[in-house]
């Protein structure tokens, strides 16, 4: 495996905590940091573009059902209006 070096600065207390945790876990600090950073990246929130892509996909899935629901609501309103018109017409005295 080809490797690259990554260096970061931390306080002496944090370095001691990293050393202690790695030692207690039976792994190297490098291994622990590789695992922790991999897990962090896997769980980190997506960027704006990825978030938008997910929202667009959800909208594309939802819009056909929304349109069908609106058509059904319009049809139900038109039927209700027709019933009300029929009842009103039936109650009108003949001229």
XYZ file of C-alpha atoms in Angstrom:
95
model
C 0.000 0.000 0.000
C 1.374 3.399 -0.959
C 1.080 5.940 1.833
C 1.166 9.703 2.248
C 2.078 11.595 5.386
C -0.480 13.853 7.069
C 0.613 16.109 9.895
C -1.630 18.057 12.221
C -0.912 20.109 15.303
C -2.629 19.545 18.622
C -2.127 20.410 22.264
C 0.107 18.252 24.475
C -2.956 17.167 26.461
C -4.814 16.075 23.335
C -1.745 14.201 22.062
C -1.477 12.410 25.409
C -5.168 11.494 25.224
C -4.699 10.134 21.688
C -1.697 8.085 22.788
C -3.550 6.701 25.816
C -6.660 5.818 23.840
C -4.690 4.103 21.086
C -2.572 2.170 23.605
C -5.678 1.028 25.503
C -7.236 -0.067 22.211
C -4.123 -1.947 21.154
C -3.680 0.052 17.961
C -1.394 2.814 16.746
C -2.392 6.459 16.852
C -2.121 6.507 13.055
C -4.495 3.559 12.712
C -6.932 5.112 15.160
C -6.900 8.448 13.297
C -7.337 6.745 9.906
C -10.331 4.815 11.214
C -11.812 7.866 12.947
C -11.416 10.088 9.888
C -12.911 7.423 7.591
C -15.912 7.044 9.881
C -16.303 10.822 10.154
C -16.291 11.258 6.370
C -18.834 8.457 5.937
C -21.206 10.064 8.436
C -20.533 13.742 7.653
C -23.376 15.771 6.142
C -23.343 16.016 2.373
C -22.382 19.206 0.601
C -24.956 21.626 -0.766
C -24.904 20.172 -4.278
C -25.403 16.622 -3.021
C -28.214 17.788 -0.712
C -29.909 19.513 -3.635
C -29.556 16.426 -5.803
C -31.280 14.335 -3.126
C -34.083 16.889 -2.788
C -34.572 16.985 -6.552
C -34.808 13.201 -6.654
C -37.406 13.230 -3.870
C -39.411 15.935 -5.627
C -39.287 14.056 -8.916
C -40.701 11.024 -7.113
C -43.378 13.021 -5.251
C -44.683 15.359 -7.994
C -46.669 12.764 -9.995
C -48.594 11.741 -6.867
C -49.132 15.391 -5.927
C -50.570 16.072 -9.400
C -52.873 13.061 -9.144
C -54.049 14.202 -5.701
C -54.780 17.696 -7.034
C -56.731 16.263 -10.001
C -58.759 14.104 -7.595
C -59.443 17.099 -5.338
C -60.595 19.215 -8.304
C -62.876 16.400 -9.476
C -64.366 16.051 -5.976
C -64.996 19.810 -5.799
C -66.637 19.782 -9.231
C -68.908 16.891 -8.144
C -69.842 18.718 -4.944
C -70.603 21.882 -6.918
C -72.795 19.898 -9.319
C -74.747 18.368 -6.393
C -75.255 21.779 -4.783
C -76.384 23.228 -8.125
C -78.837 20.340 -8.572
C -80.254 20.800 -5.063
C -80.609 24.544 -5.556
C -82.301 24.012 -8.903
C -84.721 21.495 -7.369
C -85.692 23.950 -4.605
C -86.404 26.835 -7.020
C -90.064 27.422 -7.667
C -91.078 27.220 -11.309
C -91.525 30.613 -12.951
